[in-house]
Coordinates of N, CA and C in Angstrom, one line a residue:
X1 N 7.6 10.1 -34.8 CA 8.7 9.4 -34.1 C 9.9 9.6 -35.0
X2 N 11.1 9.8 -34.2 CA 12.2 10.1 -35.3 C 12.9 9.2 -36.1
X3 N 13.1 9.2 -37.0 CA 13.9 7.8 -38.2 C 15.1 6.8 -36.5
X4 N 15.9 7.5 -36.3 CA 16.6 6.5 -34.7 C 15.8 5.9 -34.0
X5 N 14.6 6.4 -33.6 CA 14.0 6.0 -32.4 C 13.0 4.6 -33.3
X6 N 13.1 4.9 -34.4 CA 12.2 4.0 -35.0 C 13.0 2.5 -35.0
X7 N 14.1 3.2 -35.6 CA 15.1 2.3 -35.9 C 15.2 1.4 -34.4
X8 N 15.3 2.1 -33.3 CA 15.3 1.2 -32.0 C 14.3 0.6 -32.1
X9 N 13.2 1.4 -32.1 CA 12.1 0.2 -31.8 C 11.8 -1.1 -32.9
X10 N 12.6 -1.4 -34.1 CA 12.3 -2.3 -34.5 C 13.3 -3.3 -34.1
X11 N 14.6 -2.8 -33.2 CA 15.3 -3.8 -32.8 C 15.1 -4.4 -31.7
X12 N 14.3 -3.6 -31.1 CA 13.1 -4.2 -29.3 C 12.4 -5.2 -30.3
X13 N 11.2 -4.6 -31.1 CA 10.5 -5.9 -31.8 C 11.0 -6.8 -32.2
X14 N 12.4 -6.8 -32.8 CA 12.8 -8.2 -33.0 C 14.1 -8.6 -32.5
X15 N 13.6 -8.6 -30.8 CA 14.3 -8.9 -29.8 C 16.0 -8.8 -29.9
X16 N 16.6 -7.6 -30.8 CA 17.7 -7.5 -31.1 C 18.2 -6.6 -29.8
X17 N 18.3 -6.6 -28.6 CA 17.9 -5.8 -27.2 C 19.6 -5.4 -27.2
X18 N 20.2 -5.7 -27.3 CA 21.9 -5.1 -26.7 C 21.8 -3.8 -27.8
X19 N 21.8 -4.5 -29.4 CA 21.8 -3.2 -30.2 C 21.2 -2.3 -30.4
X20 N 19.8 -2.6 -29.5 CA 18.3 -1.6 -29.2 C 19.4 -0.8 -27.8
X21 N 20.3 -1.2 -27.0 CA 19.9 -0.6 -25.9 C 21.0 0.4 -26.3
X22 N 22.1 0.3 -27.0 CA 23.6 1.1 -28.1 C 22.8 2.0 -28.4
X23 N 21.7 1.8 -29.2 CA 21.4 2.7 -30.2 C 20.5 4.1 -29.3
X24 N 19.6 3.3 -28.3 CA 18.7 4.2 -27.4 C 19.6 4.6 -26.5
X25 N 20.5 4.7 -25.7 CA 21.7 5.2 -25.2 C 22.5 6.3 -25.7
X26 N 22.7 6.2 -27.1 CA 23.6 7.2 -28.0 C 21.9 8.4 -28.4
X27 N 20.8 8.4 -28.2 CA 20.2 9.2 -28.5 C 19.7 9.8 -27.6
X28 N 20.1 11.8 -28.1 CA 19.9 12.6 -27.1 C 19.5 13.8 -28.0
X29 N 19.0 14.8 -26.7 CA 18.1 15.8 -27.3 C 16.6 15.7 -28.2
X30 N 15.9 14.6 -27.2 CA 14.9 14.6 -28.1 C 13.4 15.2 -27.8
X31 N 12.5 15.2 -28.7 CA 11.1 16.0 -28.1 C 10.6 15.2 -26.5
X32 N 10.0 15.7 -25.7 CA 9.4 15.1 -24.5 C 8.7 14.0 -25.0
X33 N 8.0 13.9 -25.8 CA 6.8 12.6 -26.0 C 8.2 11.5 -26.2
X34 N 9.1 11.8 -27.2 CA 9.4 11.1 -27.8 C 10.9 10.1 -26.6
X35 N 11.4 11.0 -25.9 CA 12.2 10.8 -24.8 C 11.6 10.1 -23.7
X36 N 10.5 10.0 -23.5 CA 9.2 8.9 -22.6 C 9.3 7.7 -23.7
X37 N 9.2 8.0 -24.9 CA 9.4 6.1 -25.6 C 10.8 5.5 -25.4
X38 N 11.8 6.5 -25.7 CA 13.3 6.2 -25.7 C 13.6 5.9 -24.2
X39 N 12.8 5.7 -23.2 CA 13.0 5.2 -21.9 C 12.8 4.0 -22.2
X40 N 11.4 4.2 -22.2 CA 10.7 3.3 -22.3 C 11.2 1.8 -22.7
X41 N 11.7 1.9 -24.1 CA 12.4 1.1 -24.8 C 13.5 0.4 -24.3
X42 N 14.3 1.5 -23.9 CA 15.6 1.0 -22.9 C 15.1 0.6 -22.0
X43 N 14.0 0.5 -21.4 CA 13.8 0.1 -20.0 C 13.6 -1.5 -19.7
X44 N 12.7 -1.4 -21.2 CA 12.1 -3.0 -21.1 C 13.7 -3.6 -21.7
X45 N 14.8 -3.4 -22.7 CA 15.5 -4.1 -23.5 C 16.4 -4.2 -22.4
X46 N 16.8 -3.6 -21.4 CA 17.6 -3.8 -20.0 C 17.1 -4.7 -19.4
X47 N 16.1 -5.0 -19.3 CA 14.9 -5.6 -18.7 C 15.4 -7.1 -19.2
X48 N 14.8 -7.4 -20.5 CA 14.7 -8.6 -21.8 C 16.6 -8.9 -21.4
X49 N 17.2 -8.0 -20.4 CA 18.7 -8.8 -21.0 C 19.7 -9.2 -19.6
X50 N 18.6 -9.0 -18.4 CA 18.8 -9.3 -17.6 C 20.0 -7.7 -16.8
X51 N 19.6 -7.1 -17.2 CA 20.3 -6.0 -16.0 C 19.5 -4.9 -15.6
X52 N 19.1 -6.0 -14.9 CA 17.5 -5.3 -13.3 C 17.6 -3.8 -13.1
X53 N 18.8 -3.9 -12.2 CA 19.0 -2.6 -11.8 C 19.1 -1.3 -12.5
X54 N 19.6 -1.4 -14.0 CA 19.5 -0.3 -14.6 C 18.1 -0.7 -15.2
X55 N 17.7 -1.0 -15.5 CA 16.2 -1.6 -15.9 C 15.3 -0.4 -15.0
X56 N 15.8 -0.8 -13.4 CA 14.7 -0.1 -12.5 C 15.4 1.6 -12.9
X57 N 16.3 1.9 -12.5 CA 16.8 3.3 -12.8 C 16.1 3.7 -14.0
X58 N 16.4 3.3 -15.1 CA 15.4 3.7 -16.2 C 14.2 3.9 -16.5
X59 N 13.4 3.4 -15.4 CA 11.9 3.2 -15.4 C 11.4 4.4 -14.2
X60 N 12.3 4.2 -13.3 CA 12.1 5.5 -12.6 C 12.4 6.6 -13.4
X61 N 13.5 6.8 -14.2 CA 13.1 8.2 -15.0 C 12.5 8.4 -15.5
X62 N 11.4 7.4 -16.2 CA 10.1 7.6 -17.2 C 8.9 8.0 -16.2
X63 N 9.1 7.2 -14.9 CA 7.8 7.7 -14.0 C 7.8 8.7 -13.5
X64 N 9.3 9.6 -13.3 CA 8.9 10.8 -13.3 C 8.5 11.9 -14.1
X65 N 8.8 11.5 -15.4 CA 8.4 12.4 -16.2 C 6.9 11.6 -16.5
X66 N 6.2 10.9 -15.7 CA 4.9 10.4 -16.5 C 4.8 9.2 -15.2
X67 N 4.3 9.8 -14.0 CA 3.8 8.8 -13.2 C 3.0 8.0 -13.6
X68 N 2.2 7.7 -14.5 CA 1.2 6.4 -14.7 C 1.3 6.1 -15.8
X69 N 2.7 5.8 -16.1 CA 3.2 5.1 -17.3 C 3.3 3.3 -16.1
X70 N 2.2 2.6 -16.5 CA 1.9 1.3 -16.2 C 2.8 0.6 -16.7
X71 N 3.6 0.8 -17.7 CA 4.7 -0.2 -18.3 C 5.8 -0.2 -17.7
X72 N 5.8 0.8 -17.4 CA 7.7 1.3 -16.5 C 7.5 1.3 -15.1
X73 N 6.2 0.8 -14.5 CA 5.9 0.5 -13.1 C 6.4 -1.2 -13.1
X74 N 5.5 -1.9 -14.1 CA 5.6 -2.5 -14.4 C 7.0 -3.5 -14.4
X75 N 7.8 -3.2 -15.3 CA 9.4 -3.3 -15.7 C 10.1 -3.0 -14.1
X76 N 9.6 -2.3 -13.3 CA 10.2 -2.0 -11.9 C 10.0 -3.3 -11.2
X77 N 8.8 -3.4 -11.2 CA 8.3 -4.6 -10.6 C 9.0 -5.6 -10.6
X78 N 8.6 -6.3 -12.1 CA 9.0 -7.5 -12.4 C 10.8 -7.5 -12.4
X79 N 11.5 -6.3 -12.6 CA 13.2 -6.8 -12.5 C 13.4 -6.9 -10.8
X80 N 12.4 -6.2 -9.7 CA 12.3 -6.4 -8.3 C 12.4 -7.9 -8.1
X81 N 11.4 -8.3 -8.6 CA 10.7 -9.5 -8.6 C 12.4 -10.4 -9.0
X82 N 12.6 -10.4 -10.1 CA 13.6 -10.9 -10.6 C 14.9 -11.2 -9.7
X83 N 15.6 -9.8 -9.5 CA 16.5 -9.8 -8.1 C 16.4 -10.4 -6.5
X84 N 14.6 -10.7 -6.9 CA 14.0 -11.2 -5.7 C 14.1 -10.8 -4.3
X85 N 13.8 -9.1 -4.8 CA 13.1 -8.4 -3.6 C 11.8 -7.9 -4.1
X86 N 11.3 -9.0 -3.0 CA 10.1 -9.3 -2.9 C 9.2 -8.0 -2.5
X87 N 10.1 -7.7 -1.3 CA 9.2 -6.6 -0.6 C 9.4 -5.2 -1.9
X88 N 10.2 -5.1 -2.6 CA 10.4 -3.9 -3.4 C 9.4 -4.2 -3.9
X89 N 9.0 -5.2 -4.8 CA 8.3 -5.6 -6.1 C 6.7 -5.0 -5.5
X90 N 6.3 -5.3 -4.2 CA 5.2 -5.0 -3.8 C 5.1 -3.6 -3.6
X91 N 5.9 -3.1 -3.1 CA 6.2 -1.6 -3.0 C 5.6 -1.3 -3.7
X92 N 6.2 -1.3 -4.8 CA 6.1 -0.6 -6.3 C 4.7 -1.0 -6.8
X93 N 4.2 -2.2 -6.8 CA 2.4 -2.4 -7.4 C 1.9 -1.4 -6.0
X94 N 1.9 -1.2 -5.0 CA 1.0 -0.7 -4.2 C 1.1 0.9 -4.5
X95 N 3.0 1.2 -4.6 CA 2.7 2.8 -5.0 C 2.1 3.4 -6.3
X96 N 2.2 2.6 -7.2 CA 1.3 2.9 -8.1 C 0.0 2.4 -8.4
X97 N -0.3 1.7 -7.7 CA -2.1 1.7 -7.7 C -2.6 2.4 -7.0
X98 N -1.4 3.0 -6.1 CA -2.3 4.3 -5.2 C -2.7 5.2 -5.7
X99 N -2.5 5.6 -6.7 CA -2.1 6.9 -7.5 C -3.0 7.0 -9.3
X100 N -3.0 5.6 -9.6 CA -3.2 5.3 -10.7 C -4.4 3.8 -10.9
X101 N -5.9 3.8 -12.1 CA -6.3 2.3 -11.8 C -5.2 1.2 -12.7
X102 N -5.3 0.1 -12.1 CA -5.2 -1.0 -12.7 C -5.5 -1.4 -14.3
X103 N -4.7 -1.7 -15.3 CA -5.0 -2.0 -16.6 C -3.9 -3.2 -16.6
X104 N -2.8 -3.2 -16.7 CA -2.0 -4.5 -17.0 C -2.3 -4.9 -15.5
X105 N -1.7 -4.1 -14.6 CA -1.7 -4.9 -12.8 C -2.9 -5.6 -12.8
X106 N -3.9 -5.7 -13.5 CA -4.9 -6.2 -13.1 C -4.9 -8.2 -13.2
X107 N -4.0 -8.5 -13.9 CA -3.6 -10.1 -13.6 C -2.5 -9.9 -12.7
X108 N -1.6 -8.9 -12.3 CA -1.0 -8.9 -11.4 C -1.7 -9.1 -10.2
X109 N -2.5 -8.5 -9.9 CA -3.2 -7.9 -8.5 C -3.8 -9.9 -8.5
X110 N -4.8 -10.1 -9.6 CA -5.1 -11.5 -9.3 C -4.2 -12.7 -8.7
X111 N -2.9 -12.1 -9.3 CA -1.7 -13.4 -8.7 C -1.2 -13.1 -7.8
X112 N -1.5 -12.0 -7.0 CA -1.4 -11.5 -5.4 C -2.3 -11.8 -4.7
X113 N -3.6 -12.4 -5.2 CA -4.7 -12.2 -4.4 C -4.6 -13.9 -3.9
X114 N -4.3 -14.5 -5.3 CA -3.8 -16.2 -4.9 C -2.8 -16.2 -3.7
X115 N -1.9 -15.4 -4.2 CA -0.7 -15.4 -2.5 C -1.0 -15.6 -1.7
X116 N -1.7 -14.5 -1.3 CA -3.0 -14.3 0.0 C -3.4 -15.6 -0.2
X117 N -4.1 -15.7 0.0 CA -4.9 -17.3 -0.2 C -4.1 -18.7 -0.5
X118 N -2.9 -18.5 -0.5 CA -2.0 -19.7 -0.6 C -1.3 -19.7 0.7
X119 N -1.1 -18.3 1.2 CA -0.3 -17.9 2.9 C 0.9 -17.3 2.6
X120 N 1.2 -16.9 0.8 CA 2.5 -16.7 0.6 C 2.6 -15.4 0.6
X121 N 1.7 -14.3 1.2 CA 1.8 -13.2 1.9 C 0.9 -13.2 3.0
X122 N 1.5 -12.9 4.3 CA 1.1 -13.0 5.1 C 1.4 -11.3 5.9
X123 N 1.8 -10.8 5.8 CA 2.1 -9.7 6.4 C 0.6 -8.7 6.2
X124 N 0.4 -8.4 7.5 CA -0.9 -7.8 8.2 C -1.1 -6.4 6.7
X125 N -0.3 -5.7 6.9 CA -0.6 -4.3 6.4 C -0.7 -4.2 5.0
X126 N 0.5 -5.4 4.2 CA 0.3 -5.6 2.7 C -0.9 -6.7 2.4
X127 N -1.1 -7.3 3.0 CA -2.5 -8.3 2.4 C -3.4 -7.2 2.8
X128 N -4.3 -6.1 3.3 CA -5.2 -5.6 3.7 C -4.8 -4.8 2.3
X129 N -3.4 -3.8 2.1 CA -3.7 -2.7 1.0 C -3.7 -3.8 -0.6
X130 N -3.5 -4.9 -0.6 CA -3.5 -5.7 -1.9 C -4.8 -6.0 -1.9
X131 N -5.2 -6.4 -1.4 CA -6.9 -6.6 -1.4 C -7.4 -5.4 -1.2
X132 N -7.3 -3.9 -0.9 CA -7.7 -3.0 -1.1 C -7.8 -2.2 -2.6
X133 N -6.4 -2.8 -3.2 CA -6.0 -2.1 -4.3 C -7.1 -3.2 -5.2
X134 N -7.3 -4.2 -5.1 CA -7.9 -5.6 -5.8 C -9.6 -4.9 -6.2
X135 N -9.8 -4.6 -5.1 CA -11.4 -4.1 -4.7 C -11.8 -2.9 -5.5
X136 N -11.2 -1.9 -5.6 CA -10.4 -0.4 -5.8 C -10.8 -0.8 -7.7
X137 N -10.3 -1.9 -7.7 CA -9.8 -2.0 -9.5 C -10.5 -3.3 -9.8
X138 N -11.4 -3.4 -9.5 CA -13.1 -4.6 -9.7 C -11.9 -5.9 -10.2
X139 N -11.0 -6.4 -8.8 CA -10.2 -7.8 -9.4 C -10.9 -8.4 -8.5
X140 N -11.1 -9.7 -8.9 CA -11.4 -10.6 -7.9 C -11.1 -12.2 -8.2
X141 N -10.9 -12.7 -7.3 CA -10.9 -14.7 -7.3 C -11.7 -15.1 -8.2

């Protein structure tokens, strides 16, 4: 990892996120491995500082260079969630469990499955594929 990118990620670690997102911003031309962390990074410290929407933009560019990057699904989700579109946030856990198993989603999927069971999703086609995705990835109640 390159001496910059290092340098960002210790300012993610110690939640220094505006000067993590300056520094991961001004860096360009980097190897592929290393330009999937430099998302990455920015994605979650957009995230940690409350600006959702570039949050989600950034996470979508890491998923395409790396659909089952679980973290940057993740960060989509939860800034969905955040802005409180609901229906996005589910989107996004369904499109990527379609695709990919469950490792972090998997307390996700659990606190969807309570929804279901509290009535706080009710819609026919998403409670059948959330409990499908649940089943799929050995979650259960």
């Amino acid at each position: 990892m390159s001496t910059e990118l290092q340098k960002a990620k210790h300012l993610v670690d110690n939640e220094q996120y505006e000067l993590a997102i300056s520094s991961l911003e001004n860096l360009n031309e980097l190897p592929w491995k290393e330009e999937r962390y430099r998302l990455l990074f920015l994605a979650y410290s957009l995230y940690m500082v409350k600006r959702y929407n570039v949050a989600i933009d950034t996470a979508d560019k890491l998923l395409l260079m790396n659909r089952n990057n679980e973290y940057a699904s993740q960060i989509k989700y939860l800034s969905y969630f955040e802005l409180e579109n609901h229906e996005s946030a589910l989107n996004e856990i369904i499109s990527f469990l379609s695709y990919n198993e469950a490792n972090l989603y998997k307390v996700t999927l659990e606190e969807l499955l309570v929804d279901i069971k509290n009535g706080n999703i009710s819609e026919e086609n998403t409670v059948y594929k959330i409990q499908e995705l649940a089943l799929r990835n050995n979650v259960s109640l």
